[in-house]
mmCIF file of C-alpha atoms and ligand atoms in Angstrom:
data_model
loop_
_atom_site.group_PDB
_atom_site.id
_atom_site.type_symbol
_atom_site.label_atom_id
_atom_site.label_comp_id
_atom_site.label_asym_id
_atom_site.label_seq_id
_atom_site.Cartn_x
_atom_site.Cartn_y
_atom_site.Cartn_z
ATOM 1 C CA MET A 1445 11.869 81.428 -55.345
ATOM 2 C CA ASP A 1446 11.857 83.471 -52.140
ATOM 3 C CA VAL A 1447 12.540 87.163 -52.562
ATOM 4 C CA ASP A 1448 15.321 88.639 -50.446
ATOM 5 C CA ILE A 1449 13.433 91.224 -48.422
ATOM 6 C CA SER A 1450 16.435 92.482 -46.495
ATOM 7 C CA LEU A 1451 16.921 96.249 -46.390
ATOM 8 C CA SER A 1452 19.990 98.398 -46.231
ATOM 9 C CA PRO A 1453 21.532 98.909 -42.777
ATOM 10 C CA LYS A 1454 21.042 102.638 -43.291
ATOM 11 C CA VAL A 1455 17.302 102.408 -43.767
ATOM 12 C CA ASN A 1456 17.059 99.852 -40.962
ATOM 13 C CA SER A 1457 18.596 102.344 -38.563
ATOM 14 C CA LEU A 1458 16.369 105.204 -39.743
ATOM 15 C CA LYS A 1459 13.317 106.250 -37.721
ATOM 16 C CA PRO A 1460 10.186 107.273 -39.613
ATOM 17 C CA SER A 1461 8.949 110.836 -38.966
ATOM 18 C CA LYS A 1462 6.696 110.535 -35.917
ATOM 19 C CA THR A 1463 4.627 113.627 -36.762
ATOM 20 C CA LEU A 1464 3.746 112.114 -40.115
ATOM 21 C CA VAL A 1465 3.113 108.644 -38.646
ATOM 22 C CA ILE A 1466 0.830 109.994 -35.892
ATOM 23 C CA THR A 1467 -1.009 112.307 -38.281
ATOM 24 C CA ASP A 1468 -1.590 109.464 -40.747
ATOM 25 C CA GLN A 1469 -2.840 107.196 -37.927
ATOM 26 C CA ALA A 1470 -5.201 109.931 -36.690
ATOM 27 C CA THR A 1471 -6.491 110.510 -40.225
ATOM 28 C CA ALA A 1472 -7.142 106.774 -40.623
ATOM 29 C CA LEU A 1473 -9.064 106.742 -37.307
ATOM 30 C CA VAL A 1474 -11.170 109.721 -38.432
ATOM 31 C CA GLN A 1475 -11.874 107.956 -41.743
ATOM 32 C CA ALA A 1476 -12.968 104.898 -39.746
ATOM 33 C CA GLY A 1477 -15.469 107.071 -37.861
ATOM 34 C CA VAL A 1478 -13.526 107.715 -34.617
ATOM 35 C CA PRO A 1479 -13.917 111.426 -33.780
ATOM 36 C CA ILE A 1480 -10.225 112.175 -33.189
ATOM 37 C CA ILE A 1481 -9.147 115.814 -32.907
ATOM 38 C CA LYS A 1482 -5.873 116.144 -34.785
ATOM 39 C CA LEU A 1483 -3.402 118.504 -33.124
ATOM 40 C CA ALA A 1484 -0.338 116.602 -34.266
ATOM 41 C CA ALA A 1485 0.496 117.963 -37.684
ATOM 42 C CA GLY A 1486 2.616 121.002 -38.362
ATOM 43 C CA GLU A 1487 0.227 122.212 -41.003
ATOM 44 C CA PRO A 1488 -1.679 125.520 -41.107
ATOM 45 C CA ASP A 1489 -5.446 124.988 -41.199
ATOM 46 C CA PHE A 1490 -5.886 127.987 -43.526
ATOM 47 C CA ASN A 1491 -6.330 127.864 -47.267
ATOM 48 C CA THR A 1492 -3.576 129.153 -49.521
ATOM 49 C CA PRO A 1493 -4.291 132.879 -50.120
ATOM 50 C CA VAL A 1494 -6.597 133.254 -53.142
ATOM 51 C CA VAL A 1495 -4.175 135.362 -55.224
ATOM 52 C CA VAL A 1496 -1.518 132.694 -54.780
ATOM 53 C CA ALA A 1497 -3.858 129.822 -55.669
ATOM 54 C CA GLU A 1498 -5.077 131.806 -58.697
ATOM 55 C CA ALA A 1499 -1.496 132.203 -59.908
ATOM 56 C CA GLY A 1500 -1.110 128.422 -59.740
ATOM 57 C CA MET A 1501 -4.349 127.871 -61.656
ATOM 58 C CA LYS A 1502 -3.316 130.420 -64.259
ATOM 59 C CA ALA A 1503 -0.025 128.564 -64.689
ATOM 60 C CA ILE A 1504 -1.956 125.395 -65.515
ATOM 61 C CA ARG A 1505 -4.325 127.212 -67.881
ATOM 62 C CA ASP A 1506 -1.337 128.842 -69.627
ATOM 63 C CA GLY A 1507 0.264 125.447 -70.138
ATOM 64 C CA TYR A 1508 3.111 126.328 -67.771
ATOM 65 C CA THR A 1509 3.408 122.660 -66.977
ATOM 66 C CA ARG A 1510 6.863 121.597 -68.088
ATOM 67 C CA TYR A 1511 10.190 120.994 -66.373
ATOM 68 C CA THR A 1512 11.825 124.119 -65.029
ATOM 69 C CA PRO A 1513 15.582 124.560 -64.595
ATOM 70 C CA ASN A 1514 16.918 122.278 -61.852
ATOM 71 C CA ALA A 1515 17.631 125.245 -59.556
ATOM 72 C CA GLY A 1516 14.190 126.775 -60.079
ATOM 73 C CA THR A 1517 12.941 129.456 -62.461
ATOM 74 C CA LEU A 1518 14.997 132.618 -62.724
ATOM 75 C CA GLU A 1519 11.790 134.562 -62.026
ATOM 76 C CA LEU A 1520 11.332 132.849 -58.637
ATOM 77 C CA ARG A 1521 15.008 132.864 -57.685
ATOM 78 C CA SER A 1522 15.192 136.596 -58.441
ATOM 79 C CA ALA A 1523 12.076 137.200 -56.316
ATOM 80 C CA ILE A 1524 13.657 135.170 -53.474
ATOM 81 C CA CYS A 1525 16.839 137.288 -53.728
ATOM 82 C CA ASP A 1526 14.728 140.462 -53.445
ATOM 83 C CA LYS A 1527 12.901 139.033 -50.403
ATOM 84 C CA LEU A 1528 16.130 137.999 -48.669
ATOM 85 C CA LYS A 1529 17.655 141.421 -49.276
ATOM 86 C CA GLU A 1530 14.640 143.430 -48.192
ATOM 87 C CA GLU A 1531 13.333 141.342 -45.269
ATOM 88 C CA ASN A 1532 16.460 139.605 -44.001
ATOM 89 C CA GLY A 1533 19.284 141.951 -44.937
ATOM 90 C CA ILE A 1534 21.192 139.222 -46.825
ATOM 91 C CA SER A 1535 22.468 139.637 -50.389
ATOM 92 C CA TYR A 1536 22.352 136.711 -52.787
ATOM 93 C CA THR A 1537 22.370 136.363 -56.543
ATOM 94 C CA PRO A 1538 20.015 133.896 -58.280
ATOM 95 C CA ASP A 1539 22.861 131.374 -58.745
ATOM 96 C CA GLN A 1540 23.119 131.245 -54.942
ATOM 97 C CA ILE A 1541 19.531 130.025 -54.611
ATOM 98 C CA LEU A 1542 18.276 126.451 -55.052
ATOM 99 C CA VAL A 1543 14.513 125.959 -55.143
ATOM 100 C CA SER A 1544 13.389 122.491 -54.024
ATOM 101 C CA ASN A 1545 10.294 120.454 -53.197
ATOM 102 C CA GLY A 1546 10.071 121.829 -49.674
ATOM 103 C CA ALA A 1547 12.416 123.067 -46.957
ATOM 104 C CA LYS A 1548 12.769 119.447 -45.813
ATOM 105 C CA GLN A 1549 14.457 118.500 -49.082
ATOM 106 C CA SER A 1550 16.653 121.603 -48.880
ATOM 107 C CA ILE A 1551 17.865 120.606 -45.406
ATOM 108 C CA LEU A 1552 18.528 116.997 -46.366
ATOM 109 C CA GLN A 1553 20.472 118.013 -49.461
ATOM 110 C CA ALA A 1554 22.548 120.468 -47.430
ATOM 111 C CA VAL A 1555 23.397 117.819 -44.825
ATOM 112 C CA LEU A 1556 24.285 115.296 -47.541
ATOM 113 C CA ALA A 1557 26.340 117.860 -49.446
ATOM 114 C CA VAL A 1558 28.593 119.054 -46.620
ATOM 115 C CA CYS A 1559 28.938 116.141 -44.173
ATOM 116 C CA SER A 1560 31.491 113.361 -44.529
ATOM 117 C CA PRO A 1561 31.259 110.068 -42.608
ATOM 118 C CA GLY A 1562 32.184 110.692 -38.977
ATOM 119 C CA ASP A 1563 31.448 114.407 -39.072
ATOM 120 C CA GLU A 1564 29.295 115.811 -36.308
ATOM 121 C CA VAL A 1565 26.034 117.644 -36.775
ATOM 122 C CA ILE A 1566 25.300 119.786 -33.732
ATOM 123 C CA ILE A 1567 21.600 119.938 -32.892
ATOM 124 C CA PRO A 1568 20.037 121.764 -29.925
ATOM 125 C CA ALA A 1569 17.175 119.788 -28.328
ATOM 126 C CA PRO A 1570 14.239 119.872 -28.491
ATOM 127 C CA TYR A 1571 14.763 119.607 -32.238
ATOM 128 C CA TRP A 1572 12.691 119.057 -35.331
ATOM 129 C CA MET A 1573 12.734 115.282 -35.490
ATOM 130 C CA SER A 1574 14.138 114.987 -39.004
ATOM 131 C CA TYR A 1575 17.476 116.708 -38.243
ATOM 132 C CA PRO A 1576 19.168 113.738 -36.481
ATOM 133 C CA GLU A 1577 17.814 111.274 -39.025
ATOM 134 C CA MET A 1578 19.167 113.393 -41.854
ATOM 135 C CA ALA A 1579 22.577 113.343 -40.156
ATOM 136 C CA ARG A 1580 22.272 109.559 -40.048
ATOM 137 C CA LEU A 1581 21.509 109.463 -43.777
ATOM 138 C CA ALA A 1582 24.770 111.346 -44.333
ATOM 139 C CA ASP A 1583 26.718 108.859 -42.147
ATOM 140 C CA ALA A 1584 27.367 111.760 -39.783
ATOM 141 C CA THR A 1585 26.859 111.728 -36.013
ATOM 142 C CA ALA A 1586 24.161 113.849 -34.457
ATOM 143 C CA VAL A 1587 25.442 115.602 -31.321
ATOM 144 C CA ILE A 1588 22.428 116.665 -29.281
ATOM 145 C CA LEU A 1589 22.755 119.673 -26.995
ATOM 146 C CA PRO A 1590 19.887 119.818 -24.481
ATOM 147 C CA THR A 1591 18.286 123.153 -23.597
ATOM 148 C CA ARG A 1592 16.001 123.966 -20.657
ATOM 149 C CA ILE A 1593 12.429 125.188 -20.468
ATOM 150 C CA SER A 1594 13.622 127.701 -17.832
ATOM 151 C CA GLU A 1595 15.994 129.143 -20.452
ATOM 152 C CA ASP A 1596 13.273 129.379 -23.109
ATOM 153 C CA PHE A 1597 14.641 126.255 -24.811
ATOM 154 C CA LEU A 1598 17.522 128.331 -26.220
ATOM 155 C CA LEU A 1599 21.012 127.000 -26.784
ATOM 156 C CA ASP A 1600 23.514 127.982 -24.111
ATOM 157 C CA PRO A 1601 26.634 129.277 -25.925
ATOM 158 C CA LYS A 1602 28.866 127.834 -23.181
ATOM 159 C CA ILE A 1603 27.490 124.350 -23.793
ATOM 160 C CA LEU A 1604 27.985 124.833 -27.527
ATOM 161 C CA GLU A 1605 31.580 125.925 -27.030
ATOM 162 C CA SER A 1606 32.348 122.922 -24.849
ATOM 163 C CA LYS A 1607 31.014 120.438 -27.427
ATOM 164 C CA LEU A 1608 32.713 121.716 -30.573
ATOM 165 C CA SER A 1609 35.739 119.942 -32.025
ATOM 166 C CA GLU A 1610 37.529 119.277 -35.314
ATOM 167 C CA LYS A 1611 34.722 116.885 -36.163
ATOM 168 C CA SER A 1612 31.985 119.526 -35.884
ATOM 169 C CA ARG A 1613 30.786 120.251 -39.398
ATOM 170 C CA LEU A 1614 27.268 121.623 -39.170
ATOM 171 C CA LEU A 1615 25.285 123.441 -36.483
ATOM 172 C CA ILE A 1616 21.538 123.441 -37.113
ATOM 173 C CA ILE A 1617 19.562 126.329 -35.657
ATOM 174 C CA GLY A 1618 15.831 126.624 -36.176
ATOM 175 C CA THR A 1619 14.390 130.025 -35.351
ATOM 176 C CA PRO A 1620 11.498 130.293 -34.637
ATOM 177 C CA SER A 1621 11.945 126.731 -33.491
ATOM 178 C CA ASN A 1622 9.826 123.628 -33.870
ATOM 179 C CA PRO A 1623 8.609 122.211 -31.436
ATOM 180 C CA ALA A 1624 9.286 124.858 -28.746
ATOM 181 C CA GLY A 1625 8.465 128.064 -30.628
ATOM 182 C CA SER A 1626 11.615 129.768 -29.278
ATOM 183 C CA VAL A 1627 12.921 132.760 -31.189
ATOM 184 C CA TYR A 1628 16.678 133.308 -30.931
ATOM 185 C CA PRO A 1629 17.366 136.924 -29.926
ATOM 186 C CA ARG A 1630 19.964 138.707 -32.066
ATOM 187 C CA LYS A 1631 22.349 139.070 -29.116
ATOM 188 C CA LEU A 1632 22.381 135.322 -28.487
ATOM 189 C CA LEU A 1633 22.905 134.573 -32.182
ATOM 190 C CA GLU A 1634 25.842 136.989 -32.143
ATOM 191 C CA GLN A 1635 27.374 135.106 -29.212
ATOM 192 C CA ILE A 1636 26.878 131.840 -31.093
ATOM 193 C CA ALA A 1637 28.404 133.398 -34.230
ATOM 194 C CA GLN A 1638 31.507 134.406 -32.287
ATOM 195 C CA ILE A 1639 31.995 130.796 -31.206
ATOM 196 C CA VAL A 1640 31.287 129.465 -34.698
ATOM 197 C CA ALA A 1641 33.904 131.847 -36.121
ATOM 198 C CA THR A 1642 36.642 130.124 -34.108
ATOM 199 C CA HIS A 1643 35.974 126.761 -35.819
ATOM 200 C CA PRO A 1644 37.071 126.895 -39.466
ATOM 201 C CA ARG A 1645 35.249 123.686 -40.466
ATOM 202 C CA LEU A 1646 31.936 124.613 -38.907
ATOM 203 C CA LEU A 1647 28.983 125.654 -41.060
ATOM 204 C CA VAL A 1648 25.540 126.735 -39.872
ATOM 205 C CA LEU A 1649 22.232 125.631 -41.297
ATOM 206 C CA SER A 1650 19.673 128.255 -40.385
ATOM 207 C CA ASP A 1651 16.158 126.828 -40.669
ATOM 208 C CA GLU A 1652 13.891 129.865 -41.014
ATOM 209 C CA ILE A 1653 10.700 128.170 -42.209
ATOM 210 C CA TYR A 1654 8.630 129.752 -39.375
ATOM 211 C CA GLU A 1655 10.145 133.210 -39.906
ATOM 212 C CA HIS A 1656 6.830 135.002 -40.480
ATOM 213 C CA ILE A 1657 4.907 133.199 -37.739
ATOM 214 C CA ILE A 1658 6.282 135.275 -34.920
ATOM 215 C CA TYR A 1659 4.638 137.185 -32.081
ATOM 216 C CA ALA A 1660 5.738 140.697 -31.109
ATOM 217 C CA PRO A 1661 7.941 141.743 -29.413
ATOM 218 C CA ALA A 1662 10.000 138.811 -30.770
ATOM 219 C CA VAL A 1663 11.945 139.721 -33.908
ATOM 220 C CA HIS A 1664 13.428 137.351 -36.456
ATOM 221 C CA THR A 1665 17.156 137.483 -37.199
ATOM 222 C CA SER A 1666 18.734 135.627 -40.098
ATOM 223 C CA PHE A 1667 22.015 134.007 -39.085
ATOM 224 C CA ALA A 1668 23.628 134.816 -42.446
ATOM 225 C CA SER A 1669 23.085 138.531 -41.789
ATOM 226 C CA LEU A 1670 25.467 138.457 -38.796
ATOM 227 C CA SER A 1671 28.969 139.744 -39.226
ATOM 228 C CA GLY A 1672 31.267 137.151 -40.828
ATOM 229 C CA MET A 1673 28.549 134.482 -41.079
ATOM 230 C CA TRP A 1674 27.416 134.791 -44.724
ATOM 231 C CA GLU A 1675 30.217 132.521 -45.977
ATOM 232 C CA ARG A 1676 29.343 129.800 -43.470
ATOM 233 C CA THR A 1677 25.586 129.862 -43.483
ATOM 234 C CA LEU A 1678 23.082 127.847 -45.458
ATOM 235 C CA THR A 1679 19.728 129.577 -45.094
ATOM 236 C CA VAL A 1680 16.653 127.412 -45.580
ATOM 237 C CA ASN A 1681 13.129 128.710 -45.973
ATOM 238 C CA GLY A 1682 9.972 127.820 -47.843
ATOM 239 C CA PHE A 1683 6.335 128.587 -48.521
ATOM 240 C CA SER A 1684 4.489 125.872 -46.558
ATOM 241 C CA LYS A 1685 4.007 127.487 -43.178
ATOM 242 C CA ALA A 1686 3.671 131.252 -43.694
ATOM 243 C CA PHE A 1687 1.621 131.011 -46.880
ATOM 244 C CA ALA A 1688 -0.359 127.873 -45.960
ATOM 245 C CA MET A 1689 1.124 126.056 -48.957
ATOM 246 C CA THR A 1690 2.111 122.690 -47.474
ATOM 247 C CA GLY A 1691 0.732 120.687 -50.391
ATOM 248 C CA TRP A 1692 2.449 122.829 -53.026
ATOM 249 C CA ARG A 1693 5.813 121.462 -51.841
ATOM 250 C CA LEU A 1694 8.152 124.377 -52.257
ATOM 251 C CA GLY A 1695 11.227 125.436 -50.331
ATOM 252 C CA TYR A 1696 14.636 126.894 -50.994
ATOM 253 C CA LEU A 1697 18.230 127.097 -49.878
ATOM 254 C CA ALA A 1698 20.405 130.207 -50.095
ATOM 255 C CA GLY A 1699 24.144 130.228 -49.538
ATOM 256 C CA PRO A 1700 27.582 130.489 -51.069
ATOM 257 C CA GLN A 1701 27.451 129.161 -54.625
ATOM 258 C CA HIS A 1702 29.926 126.336 -53.979
ATOM 259 C CA PHE A 1703 27.527 124.719 -51.473
ATOM 260 C CA VAL A 1704 24.376 125.577 -53.395
ATOM 261 C CA SER A 1705 25.775 123.919 -56.557
ATOM 262 C CA ALA A 1706 26.651 120.806 -54.568
ATOM 263 C CA CYS A 1707 23.073 120.612 -53.281
ATOM 264 C CA GLY A 1708 21.871 121.201 -56.851
ATOM 265 C CA LYS A 1709 23.898 118.209 -58.009
ATOM 266 C CA ILE A 1710 22.045 115.965 -55.532
ATOM 267 C CA GLN A 1711 18.729 117.446 -56.627
ATOM 268 C CA SER A 1712 19.541 116.954 -60.328
ATOM 269 C CA GLN A 1713 20.028 113.234 -59.675
ATOM 270 C CA SER A 1714 16.971 112.811 -57.470
ATOM 271 C CA THR A 1715 13.924 115.032 -57.964
ATOM 272 C CA SER A 1716 15.071 117.613 -60.571
ATOM 273 C CA GLY A 1717 13.479 121.055 -60.449
ATOM 274 C CA ALA A 1718 10.418 121.734 -58.304
ATOM 275 C CA CYS A 1719 6.854 121.873 -59.631
ATOM 276 C CA SER A 1720 6.464 124.581 -62.310
ATOM 277 C CA ILE A 1721 2.947 125.459 -61.127
ATOM 278 C CA SER A 1722 4.024 125.852 -57.497
ATOM 279 C CA GLN A 1723 6.872 128.112 -58.566
ATOM 280 C CA LYS A 1724 4.422 130.488 -60.282
ATOM 281 C CA ALA A 1725 2.285 130.448 -57.127
ATOM 282 C CA ALA A 1726 5.369 131.170 -55.009
ATOM 283 C CA VAL A 1727 6.175 134.253 -57.095
ATOM 284 C CA ALA A 1728 2.645 135.470 -56.320
ATOM 285 C CA ALA A 1729 3.168 134.676 -52.607
ATOM 286 C CA LEU A 1730 6.306 136.823 -52.535
ATOM 287 C CA GLY A 1731 4.282 139.521 -54.306
ATOM 288 C CA LEU A 1732 1.829 139.727 -51.378
ATOM 289 C CA GLY A 1733 3.977 142.379 -49.761
ATOM 290 C CA TYR A 1734 6.538 142.693 -47.010
ATOM 291 C CA ALA A 1735 6.537 139.528 -44.857
ATOM 292 C CA GLY A 1736 3.487 138.235 -46.707
ATOM 293 C CA GLY A 1737 1.370 141.377 -46.221
ATOM 294 C CA GLU A 1738 -2.188 141.318 -44.878
ATOM 295 C CA ALA A 1739 -2.779 137.666 -45.770
ATOM 296 C CA VAL A 1740 -0.016 136.502 -43.442
ATOM 297 C CA VAL A 1741 -0.795 139.093 -40.747
ATOM 298 C CA THR A 1742 -4.360 137.725 -40.559
ATOM 299 C CA MET A 1743 -3.135 134.148 -40.091
ATOM 300 C CA VAL A 1744 -0.547 135.147 -37.490
ATOM 301 C CA LYS A 1745 -3.221 137.049 -35.552
ATOM 302 C CA ALA A 1746 -5.336 133.904 -35.432
ATOM 303 C CA PHE A 1747 -2.336 131.796 -34.333
ATOM 304 C CA LYS A 1748 -1.617 134.273 -31.543
ATOM 305 C CA GLU A 1749 -5.204 134.172 -30.290
ATOM 306 C CA ARG A 1750 -5.004 130.363 -30.131
ATOM 307 C CA ARG A 1751 -1.615 130.456 -28.430
ATOM 308 C CA ASP A 1752 -2.929 132.842 -25.782
ATOM 309 C CA TYR A 1753 -5.970 130.645 -25.179
ATOM 310 C CA LEU A 1754 -3.837 127.518 -24.760
ATOM 311 C CA VAL A 1755 -1.277 129.210 -22.522
ATOM 312 C CA GLN A 1756 -4.055 130.468 -20.252
ATOM 313 C CA THR A 1757 -5.942 127.172 -20.183
ATOM 314 C CA PHE A 1758 -2.928 124.957 -19.522
ATOM 315 C CA GLY A 1759 -1.597 127.548 -17.092
ATOM 316 C CA GLU A 1760 -4.599 126.725 -14.892
ATOM 317 C CA LEU A 1761 -3.728 123.025 -14.873
ATOM 318 C CA GLU A 1762 -1.858 121.649 -11.902
ATOM 319 C CA GLY A 1763 1.676 120.435 -12.533
ATOM 320 C CA VAL A 1764 2.129 121.652 -16.106
ATOM 321 C CA LYS A 1765 5.186 123.765 -16.941
ATOM 322 C CA ILE A 1766 4.759 126.204 -19.796
ATOM 323 C CA PHE A 1767 7.106 128.118 -22.041
ATOM 324 C CA VAL A 1768 5.148 130.784 -23.899
ATOM 325 C CA PRO A 1769 6.143 130.313 -27.540
ATOM 326 C CA GLN A 1770 7.306 133.404 -29.377
ATOM 327 C CA GLY A 1771 6.861 131.930 -32.829
ATOM 328 C CA ALA A 1772 5.655 128.947 -34.909
ATOM 329 C CA PHE A 1773 2.329 127.291 -33.960
ATOM 330 C CA TYR A 1774 3.183 124.735 -31.297
ATOM 331 C CA LEU A 1775 3.019 124.593 -27.546
ATOM 332 C CA PHE A 1776 5.648 122.322 -25.991
ATOM 333 C CA LEU A 1777 4.327 121.578 -22.516
ATOM 334 C CA ASP A 1778 6.177 119.847 -19.698
ATOM 335 C CA PHE A 1779 3.804 117.177 -18.389
ATOM 336 C CA SER A 1780 6.478 115.166 -16.607
ATOM 337 C CA SER A 1781 4.761 115.575 -13.236
ATOM 338 C CA TYR A 1782 2.066 113.227 -14.599
ATOM 339 C CA TYR A 1783 4.612 110.469 -15.264
ATOM 340 C CA GLY A 1784 4.556 107.629 -12.784
ATOM 341 C CA THR A 1785 0.783 107.797 -12.357
ATOM 342 C CA GLU A 1786 -1.554 104.870 -12.936
ATOM 343 C CA ALA A 1787 -4.566 105.524 -15.184
ATOM 344 C CA GLU A 1788 -7.626 103.373 -14.622
ATOM 345 C CA GLY A 1789 -8.257 101.017 -17.505
ATOM 346 C CA PHE A 1790 -5.062 102.151 -19.225
ATOM 347 C CA GLY A 1791 -2.062 101.378 -17.061
ATOM 348 C CA LEU A 1792 1.061 103.258 -16.148
ATOM 349 C CA ILE A 1793 1.789 106.627 -17.680
ATOM 350 C CA LYS A 1794 5.531 106.567 -17.631
ATOM 351 C CA ASP A 1795 6.690 108.926 -20.391
ATOM 352 C CA SER A 1796 5.587 111.278 -23.167
ATOM 353 C CA GLY A 1797 4.718 108.353 -25.435
ATOM 354 C CA SER A 1798 2.359 106.693 -22.943
ATOM 355 C CA LEU A 1799 0.781 110.047 -22.035
ATOM 356 C CA CYS A 1800 0.059 110.741 -25.717
ATOM 357 C CA ARG A 1801 -1.404 107.239 -26.145
ATOM 358 C CA TYR A 1802 -3.562 107.819 -23.056
ATOM 359 C CA LEU A 1803 -4.786 111.171 -24.407
ATOM 360 C CA LEU A 1804 -5.535 109.611 -27.792
ATOM 361 C CA ASP A 1805 -7.463 106.857 -26.047
ATOM 362 C CA LYS A 1806 -9.310 108.846 -23.387
ATOM 363 C CA ALA A 1807 -9.492 112.385 -24.795
ATOM 364 C CA GLN A 1808 -9.446 111.399 -28.477
ATOM 365 C CA VAL A 1809 -6.856 114.062 -29.196
ATOM 366 C CA ALA A 1810 -3.783 113.271 -31.328
ATOM 367 C CA LEU A 1811 -0.587 114.939 -30.051
ATOM 368 C CA VAL A 1812 3.111 114.254 -30.572
ATOM 369 C CA PRO A 1813 5.247 112.947 -27.672
ATOM 370 C CA GLY A 1814 8.288 115.010 -26.777
ATOM 371 C CA ASP A 1815 10.650 112.044 -27.031
ATOM 372 C CA ALA A 1816 10.336 112.345 -30.810
ATOM 373 C CA PHE A 1817 11.879 115.817 -30.455
ATOM 374 C CA GLY A 1818 14.571 114.728 -28.017
ATOM 375 C CA ASP A 1819 12.786 115.883 -24.831
ATOM 376 C CA ASP A 1820 10.670 113.258 -23.112
ATOM 377 C CA THR A 1821 9.396 115.640 -20.404
ATOM 378 C CA CYS A 1822 7.104 117.421 -22.867
ATOM 379 C CA ILE A 1823 4.377 116.836 -25.401
ATOM 380 C CA ARG A 1824 3.712 118.979 -28.476
ATOM 381 C CA ILE A 1825 0.341 120.504 -29.228
ATOM 382 C CA SER A 1826 -0.052 122.024 -32.670
ATOM 383 C CA TYR A 1827 -2.450 124.972 -32.632
ATOM 384 C CA ALA A 1828 -2.810 125.026 -36.377
ATOM 385 C CA ALA A 1829 -6.510 124.300 -35.918
ATOM 386 C CA SER A 1830 -9.561 126.524 -35.393
ATOM 387 C CA LEU A 1831 -10.102 128.037 -31.938
ATOM 388 C CA SER A 1832 -13.300 126.018 -31.485
ATOM 389 C CA THR A 1833 -11.421 122.787 -32.292
ATOM 390 C CA ILE A 1834 -8.686 123.758 -29.847
ATOM 391 C CA GLN A 1835 -11.272 124.574 -27.181
ATOM 392 C CA ALA A 1836 -12.941 121.179 -27.621
ATOM 393 C CA ALA A 1837 -9.534 119.454 -27.487
ATOM 394 C CA THR A 1838 -8.413 121.228 -24.316
ATOM 395 C CA GLU A 1839 -11.697 120.429 -22.563
ATOM 396 C CA SER A 1840 -11.207 116.770 -23.439
ATOM 397 C CA ILE A 1841 -7.545 116.767 -22.377
ATOM 398 C CA LYS A 1842 -8.393 118.424 -19.057
ATOM 399 C CA LYS A 1843 -11.129 115.870 -18.379
ATOM 400 C CA ALA A 1844 -8.743 113.006 -19.110
ATOM 401 C CA LEU A 1845 -6.013 114.496 -16.921
ATOM 402 C CA ILE A 1846 -8.248 115.292 -13.965
ATOM 403 C CA THR A 1847 -8.370 111.616 -12.996
ATOM 404 C CA LEU A 1848 -4.565 111.518 -12.846
ATOM 405 C CA LYS A 1849 -2.700 113.000 -9.929
ATOM 406 C CA PRO A 1850 0.455 114.867 -10.908
ATOM 407 C CA VAL A 1851 3.467 114.210 -8.719
ATOM 408 C CA ILE A 1852 4.469 117.728 -7.703
ATOM 409 C CA ILE A 1853 7.975 118.069 -6.340
ATOM 410 C CA THR A 1854 8.339 121.265 -4.352
HETATM 411 C C1 AKG B 3255 5.981 118.974 -38.135
HETATM 412 O O1 AKG B 3255 4.881 118.489 -37.820
HETATM 413 O O2 AKG B 3255 6.860 119.188 -37.287
HETATM 414 C C2 AKG B 3255 6.247 119.325 -39.541
HETATM 415 O O3 AKG B 3255 7.112 120.097 -39.820
HETATM 416 C C3 AKG B 3255 5.383 118.678 -40.550
HETATM 417 C C4 AKG B 3255 6.060 118.390 -41.829
HETATM 418 C C5 AKG B 3255 7.127 117.363 -41.761
HETATM 419 O O4 AKG B 3255 7.502 116.882 -40.703
HETATM 420 O O5 AKG B 3255 7.612 117.055 -42.833
#
């Protein structure tokens, strides 16, 4: 008998995460012997700090290998409360924290918990590609608000104001942002908060996963710390990026208990509590000191050196528009002047997707096209790789681009 292989309409309409797809393809090519340089993944190239890894190993040796409470251990939730108070100026109690298997799970659960069918999720573009798909999973509508490179890819409060309605349920702000690396200044967040305050149904999801990867003079502000915003804000953070702990899978949500419990209900019926070993490691990570102490400072210094190198190198390239990122570890470059050019032996480069395919083919560098982030003019380069790898990649990219003539409109 034939098996019915049909899938649900919801999954049929869902796009897979392009960063993960491209990274997996690049890894497969490397395994097959093709020397691809992978600058696609949003994953620090550093090892987890030794003290943190040791804490995980100790947890295993001590037999700390059983289920934890669904919301996470009290030890970790208390440490998260201390961190949020001291570093972010936001007060929570442990029952207002939900530890999950990564910030991604925290965001999805929040979207599922608060959105009803037909609600709108407001997302500034360029956006982290999973936000609109998560809205889709909640039967909500993603409302994309474009930003401009000339305005540092920051949301214009006037545009926000004009797009809000009764249907608006959730505004997602990532700061520092992925893919642009924009950091929302406090003043701008205050303007946004004033608008949010006039819409009783509107909540804010503040994605702060890149909080510690920030370059002075930029300063991180937590949305929940703004006047009147605590009640409406769901703060998401995690350990993957700052502490180089992507594989440990650990994130958290902080917010009013009513919302946190709702997210906990979803988690209790899906994944249950996060990994016990990772939670012990996370307590050690929070014990490294203010904002991750020396271990994080060292990584951020390396990221900044790479950012500066890339900004200078691409700055010398004809037709490329650059926003200098203030945080995270991506450069989101406007290559649109190269669109419309014909590459020998390849064909027409017409958009960010074809440019990335061309660069994979000719330069053997894996990058992510901007269309995946809602901005087809750009492509994303992750500089979570050693400086020598980045130097080799940029040389290759420049060589591949030199044969193309950008169309410069003056
Ligand atoms: C990115 O590459 O943008 C990431 O955040 C990697 C992790 C993910 O997409 O789940």
